[in-house]
Coordinates of C-alpha atoms in Angstrom, one line a residue:
M1 CA 9.3 -110.8 -17.0
S2 CA 11.6 -108.0 -17.0
K3 CA 14.3 -107.3 -14.3
P4 CA 14.5 -104.1 -12.5
N5 CA 16.7 -101.4 -13.6
P6 CA 19.6 -101.3 -11.1
N7 CA 20.2 -97.5 -11.9
Y8 CA 16.2 -96.7 -10.8
K9 CA 16.4 -96.4 -7.4
G10 CA 18.0 -92.8 -6.7
S11 CA 17.4 -91.5 -10.5
A12 CA 15.4 -88.2 -11.3
W13 CA 12.5 -90.0 -12.4
D14 CA 12.5 -91.9 -8.7
K15 CA 13.1 -88.6 -6.8
F16 CA 10.2 -87.1 -8.9
T17 CA 7.8 -89.7 -7.9
R18 CA 8.7 -89.9 -4.4
W19 CA 8.1 -86.2 -4.1
A20 CA 4.6 -86.4 -5.9
K21 CA 3.8 -89.0 -3.0
G22 CA 4.9 -86.7 -0.1
T23 CA 7.7 -89.1 0.9
Y24 CA 10.6 -87.1 -0.5
D25 CA 11.6 -83.6 0.2
P26 CA 14.6 -82.0 -2.3
A27 CA 15.4 -79.2 0.2
D28 CA 15.8 -81.7 3.3
G29 CA 19.4 -81.1 5.0
K30 CA 20.2 -78.3 2.1
L31 CA 18.8 -75.4 4.0
E32 CA 20.6 -73.1 6.9
S33 CA 18.6 -72.8 9.8
T34 CA 19.4 -70.5 12.7
P35 CA 19.2 -71.5 16.1
P36 CA 16.2 -70.1 18.3
K37 CA 17.3 -67.2 20.5
D38 CA 17.8 -67.3 23.9
R39 CA 14.5 -66.8 25.7
L40 CA 14.1 -64.0 28.3
S41 CA 13.5 -64.4 31.8
P42 CA 10.1 -62.5 33.4
G43 CA 12.7 -60.0 34.9
E44 CA 14.3 -59.1 31.5
R45 CA 11.1 -59.2 29.6
A46 CA 9.7 -57.0 32.2
E47 CA 12.9 -54.6 32.0
R48 CA 12.4 -54.7 28.2
M49 CA 9.3 -53.4 28.1
L50 CA 9.7 -50.8 30.9
R51 CA 12.6 -49.2 28.5
E52 CA 10.3 -49.4 25.4
Y53 CA 7.7 -47.6 27.1
D54 CA 10.1 -44.9 28.6
Q55 CA 11.3 -44.5 24.8
S56 CA 8.1 -44.0 23.5
R57 CA 7.1 -41.6 26.0
F58 CA 9.8 -39.8 25.5
E59 CA 9.5 -39.6 21.6
E60 CA 5.5 -38.3 22.8
G61 CA 7.1 -35.7 24.7
V62 CA 9.4 -34.7 22.0
A63 CA 6.7 -34.5 19.4
K64 CA 4.4 -32.4 21.9
E65 CA 7.1 -30.3 22.2
I66 CA 7.8 -29.9 18.5
G67 CA 4.1 -29.5 17.9
A68 CA 3.6 -26.2 20.1
F69 CA 6.8 -24.8 18.6
Q70 CA 5.6 -24.9 15.7
I71 CA 1.9 -23.5 16.6
I72 CA 3.9 -20.8 18.8
S73 CA 6.1 -19.8 15.7
R74 CA 3.4 -19.8 13.2
I75 CA 1.4 -17.4 15.6
F76 CA 4.4 -15.2 15.9
F77 CA 5.1 -14.8 12.1
V78 CA 1.4 -14.5 11.7
L79 CA 1.6 -11.3 14.0
M80 CA 4.7 -9.5 12.8
A81 CA 3.2 -9.9 9.3
L82 CA 0.0 -7.7 10.9
F83 CA 2.3 -5.5 12.3
M84 CA 4.5 -4.8 9.6
V85 CA 1.4 -4.2 7.2
V86 CA -0.1 -1.9 9.8
V87 CA 3.2 0.1 10.0
L88 CA 3.5 0.4 6.2
L89 CA 0.0 1.2 6.1
Y90 CA 0.4 4.3 8.4
T91 CA 3.3 5.0 6.3
V92 CA 1.5 5.6 3.2
S93 CA -1.2 7.3 5.3
F94 CA 1.2 10.3 5.5
L95 CA 1.8 10.3 1.4
P96 CA 0.1 13.2 -0.4
A97 CA -3.1 12.0 -2.5
F98 CA -2.9 11.2 -6.1
G99 CA -3.4 14.5 -8.1
D100 CA -3.2 16.8 -4.7
P101 CA -2.4 20.2 -6.1
N102 CA -0.3 20.9 -3.4
S103 CA 2.3 18.0 -3.5
P104 CA 5.5 18.8 -5.0
V105 CA 5.6 18.8 -9.0
N106 CA 9.3 17.0 -9.0
N107 CA 11.0 14.8 -5.8
E108 CA 13.5 17.1 -3.8
V109 CA 15.9 14.4 -3.3
S110 CA 16.4 13.5 -6.9
Q111 CA 16.4 17.4 -8.0
R112 CA 19.2 17.7 -5.2
Y113 CA 21.3 14.5 -7.0
I114 CA 20.5 16.1 -10.5
E115 CA 21.5 19.5 -9.9
Q116 CA 24.4 19.4 -7.3
G117 CA 25.4 15.6 -7.8
L118 CA 28.5 16.9 -9.9
E119 CA 29.5 19.4 -7.6
E120 CA 29.3 17.8 -4.4
T121 CA 30.6 14.3 -5.7
G122 CA 33.0 14.9 -8.6
A123 CA 30.9 12.0 -10.5
M124 CA 29.9 12.4 -13.8
N125 CA 27.5 9.5 -13.6
I126 CA 24.6 10.9 -11.6
V127 CA 23.9 7.1 -10.8
A128 CA 27.5 6.5 -9.2
G129 CA 27.3 9.6 -7.4
M130 CA 23.8 8.4 -5.8
I131 CA 24.7 5.0 -4.8
L132 CA 28.3 5.3 -3.7
D133 CA 28.1 8.5 -2.0
Y134 CA 24.9 9.9 -1.0
R135 CA 23.1 6.2 -0.5
A136 CA 26.7 4.4 -0.1
F137 CA 25.2 2.9 3.2
D138 CA 22.5 1.2 1.2
T139 CA 25.1 -0.1 -1.4
F140 CA 27.1 -1.6 1.7
G141 CA 24.1 -3.3 2.9
E142 CA 23.5 -4.8 -0.6
S143 CA 27.0 -6.0 -0.8
C144 CA 26.6 -7.7 2.7
V145 CA 23.8 -9.3 1.4
L146 CA 25.5 -10.9 -1.5
F147 CA 28.3 -11.8 0.9
V148 CA 25.6 -13.6 3.6
A149 CA 23.8 -15.0 0.7
L150 CA 27.4 -16.7 -0.6
C151 CA 28.0 -17.8 2.8
C152 CA 24.3 -19.5 3.0
V153 CA 24.6 -21.2 -0.5
T154 CA 28.2 -22.6 0.6
I155 CA 26.9 -24.0 4.0
L156 CA 23.9 -25.6 2.1
L157 CA 26.1 -27.0 -0.8
R158 CA 29.3 -27.7 0.6
A159 CA 30.5 -31.1 0.0
D160 CA 31.4 -33.2 3.4
K161 CA 35.3 -33.3 3.1
K162 CA 35.2 -35.6 6.0
D163 CA 34.5 -38.9 3.9
E164 CA 37.7 -39.0 2.0
L165 CA 36.6 -42.0 -0.4
R166 CA 33.3 -40.5 -0.8
M167 CA 34.6 -37.0 -2.1
R168 CA 37.4 -38.8 -4.2
A169 CA 34.8 -40.9 -5.8
R170 CA 32.7 -37.7 -6.6
E171 CA 35.7 -35.8 -7.5
E172 CA 36.5 -38.6 -10.5
R173 CA 32.5 -38.8 -11.4
E174 CA 32.4 -35.3 -11.8
T175 CA 35.9 -35.2 -13.7
L176 CA 34.0 -37.6 -16.3
E177 CA 30.8 -35.7 -16.4
Y178 CA 31.7 -32.0 -16.1
E179 CA 35.2 -30.9 -16.7
P180 CA 36.4 -30.4 -20.5
Q181 CA 37.5 -33.4 -22.1
E182 CA 40.2 -31.2 -24.3
D183 CA 37.8 -29.5 -26.1
N184 CA 40.4 -27.6 -28.4
I185 CA 37.8 -25.5 -30.4
L186 CA 36.4 -24.3 -26.6
Q187 CA 39.9 -23.7 -25.0
Q188 CA 41.5 -21.7 -28.0
A189 CA 38.2 -19.5 -28.3
A190 CA 38.5 -18.9 -24.3
R191 CA 42.3 -18.0 -24.6
I192 CA 41.6 -15.1 -26.3
L193 CA 38.0 -14.4 -24.9
V194 CA 38.7 -14.6 -21.4
P195 CA 41.6 -11.7 -20.9
L196 CA 39.4 -9.5 -23.1
I197 CA 36.5 -10.1 -21.0
I198 CA 38.3 -9.5 -17.8
I199 CA 39.8 -6.3 -19.1
F200 CA 36.7 -4.8 -20.0
G201 CA 34.9 -5.7 -16.9
I202 CA 38.2 -3.8 -15.2
Y203 CA 37.6 -0.8 -17.6
V204 CA 33.7 -0.8 -16.6
V205 CA 34.5 -0.6 -12.9
L206 CA 37.1 1.9 -13.0
N207 CA 35.0 4.2 -15.5
G208 CA 31.9 3.6 -13.1
H209 CA 32.0 7.5 -12.2
I210 CA 32.7 8.7 -15.5
S211 CA 30.1 6.6 -17.8
P212 CA 27.6 4.1 -17.6
G213 CA 29.1 1.0 -15.3
G214 CA 30.4 0.4 -12.1
G215 CA 31.2 -1.9 -9.5
F216 CA 27.8 -4.2 -9.9
S217 CA 28.1 -4.4 -13.7
G218 CA 31.8 -4.8 -14.2
G219 CA 32.0 -7.4 -11.4
A220 CA 29.3 -9.4 -13.5
I221 CA 31.4 -9.2 -16.7
I222 CA 34.9 -10.2 -14.6
G223 CA 32.7 -13.0 -13.0
T224 CA 31.4 -14.3 -16.6
G225 CA 35.0 -14.2 -17.5
L226 CA 36.2 -16.6 -14.7
I227 CA 33.3 -18.7 -15.0
L228 CA 34.1 -19.0 -19.0
H229 CA 37.4 -20.1 -18.0
L230 CA 36.4 -22.8 -15.5
T231 CA 34.7 -24.3 -18.5
A232 CA 37.1 -24.4 -20.9
F233 CA 40.1 -25.2 -18.9
G234 CA 38.3 -27.1 -15.7
I235 CA 38.1 -26.7 -11.9
K236 CA 42.1 -27.7 -11.4
R237 CA 43.4 -25.3 -13.5
T238 CA 41.2 -22.3 -12.7
R239 CA 42.1 -23.2 -8.7
R240 CA 45.6 -22.3 -9.5
F241 CA 44.5 -18.4 -9.0
M242 CA 41.1 -18.8 -7.8
N243 CA 40.4 -20.8 -4.9
E244 CA 38.2 -21.0 -1.8
R245 CA 41.0 -18.9 0.0
V246 CA 41.7 -16.6 -2.5
I247 CA 37.6 -15.4 -2.5
K248 CA 37.5 -15.5 1.3
T249 CA 40.1 -13.2 1.1
L250 CA 39.3 -10.8 -1.6
T251 CA 35.4 -10.2 -0.7
V252 CA 36.3 -9.9 3.2
C253 CA 39.2 -7.3 2.4
A254 CA 36.5 -5.5 0.1
L255 CA 34.2 -5.5 2.5
T256 CA 36.4 -4.2 5.3
F257 CA 38.1 -1.4 3.5
Y258 CA 34.1 -0.3 2.2
C259 CA 33.0 -0.1 5.6
F260 CA 35.9 2.0 7.1
A261 CA 36.2 4.2 4.4
K262 CA 32.4 5.6 4.3
S263 CA 32.6 5.7 7.9
Y264 CA 35.4 8.0 7.7
S265 CA 33.1 9.7 5.0
F266 CA 30.2 9.7 7.0
Y267 CA 31.9 10.7 10.5
T268 CA 33.4 13.8 8.7
G269 CA 30.6 15.0 6.7
A270 CA 27.8 14.4 9.9
N271 CA 30.3 16.3 12.0
G272 CA 31.2 19.2 9.8
L273 CA 34.7 18.4 9.8
E274 CA 37.3 18.8 6.5
S275 CA 37.8 15.5 4.8
I276 CA 41.4 15.1 3.5
I277 CA 39.2 13.0 0.3
T278 CA 38.5 15.7 -2.5
T279 CA 36.2 15.3 -5.2
G280 CA 39.1 15.6 -8.0
T281 CA 38.3 16.7 -11.5
P282 CA 35.3 15.8 -13.0
G283 CA 35.9 13.1 -15.6
A284 CA 39.6 12.0 -14.6
I285 CA 40.1 8.3 -13.8
L286 CA 41.2 9.3 -10.1
S287 CA 38.0 11.7 -8.9
A288 CA 34.8 11.4 -7.4
G289 CA 36.5 10.8 -4.1
L290 CA 36.0 7.2 -2.7
I291 CA 33.4 6.5 -5.6
V292 CA 36.4 4.6 -7.5
Y293 CA 37.5 2.6 -4.8
L294 CA 34.0 1.7 -3.5
N295 CA 33.5 0.5 -7.2
I296 CA 36.1 -1.7 -6.8
C297 CA 35.3 -3.2 -3.9
V298 CA 31.6 -3.9 -5.2
G299 CA 33.2 -5.3 -8.3
I300 CA 35.4 -7.8 -6.4
V301 CA 32.3 -8.9 -4.1
V302 CA 30.0 -9.5 -7.2
A303 CA 32.5 -11.1 -9.3
C304 CA 33.4 -13.5 -6.4
T305 CA 30.0 -14.0 -5.7
M306 CA 29.1 -14.8 -9.4
Y307 CA 31.8 -17.4 -9.5
S308 CA 31.1 -19.2 -6.6
F309 CA 27.7 -19.4 -7.3
Y310 CA 28.3 -21.2 -10.3
I311 CA 31.2 -23.8 -8.9
L312 CA 28.8 -24.4 -5.7
F313 CA 25.7 -25.4 -7.7
R314 CA 27.7 -27.1 -10.3
R315 CA 30.2 -29.4 -7.9
G316 CA 29.5 -28.2 -4.6
A317 CA 33.2 -27.2 -3.6
I318 CA 34.9 -23.8 -4.3

């Protein structure tokens, strides 16, 4: 008869056998257990239930208020839309019918722009004389719309500077993902093209009252040059001359000058007063009254807006 193995007890086979019989638990004494929470007294339990009830009632009240506000706002918007439709249809009813023989052949306003625009504005470019003299107030509104759009995009996409660690990690990640990694071909080409693009944009702005061009097209060209510089050399080098403070200062100063300059022009013209601003010699750079200066203001606003939109959508900070 064989002797029992002294190493059998406590071996893996012994543990497996006892586990199969249900007399051994491998996890016994190895799992952490959490002590039971203290039971609440009946008063504390009632107080907690009351707080939960008040919280639920408050949330229901807020939900009802929000729902009522949404219903009222939707009704208000529908009424406003119907009101605008009625006003526009009422205005259209005063237009001459199509094919009416008594309607004027040409628009009297456009005829005045063409026939007397050069004499009254001094601008060789009829379009520049129209949008920056006859309808300068509308152009000022369009420039303000660009500024308001820039403010809205800045508010929506601006990175949170309060969280310094997150901002630092984000900048490091964006440096690897978006910043140029010393692309010699792109940088050498940008060194040649960026000055030419910006000079051409300035030329288009300054000659907007003489030839086709002006603040909108010239500002778009200048903004393209700034974007190319940013793409080639990165945000750090571009911020040396085009940062958030510079953009705010240029935009606000341009809109302020535009407002005061045309306010003076409108005031003197409406009251029949002689203005110190003359039309000058048609065809000269310093001619057409305020048009050349207003073109500069519009070009600044357009260039800053284009550049800011690009960089905000690109990294969330100017």
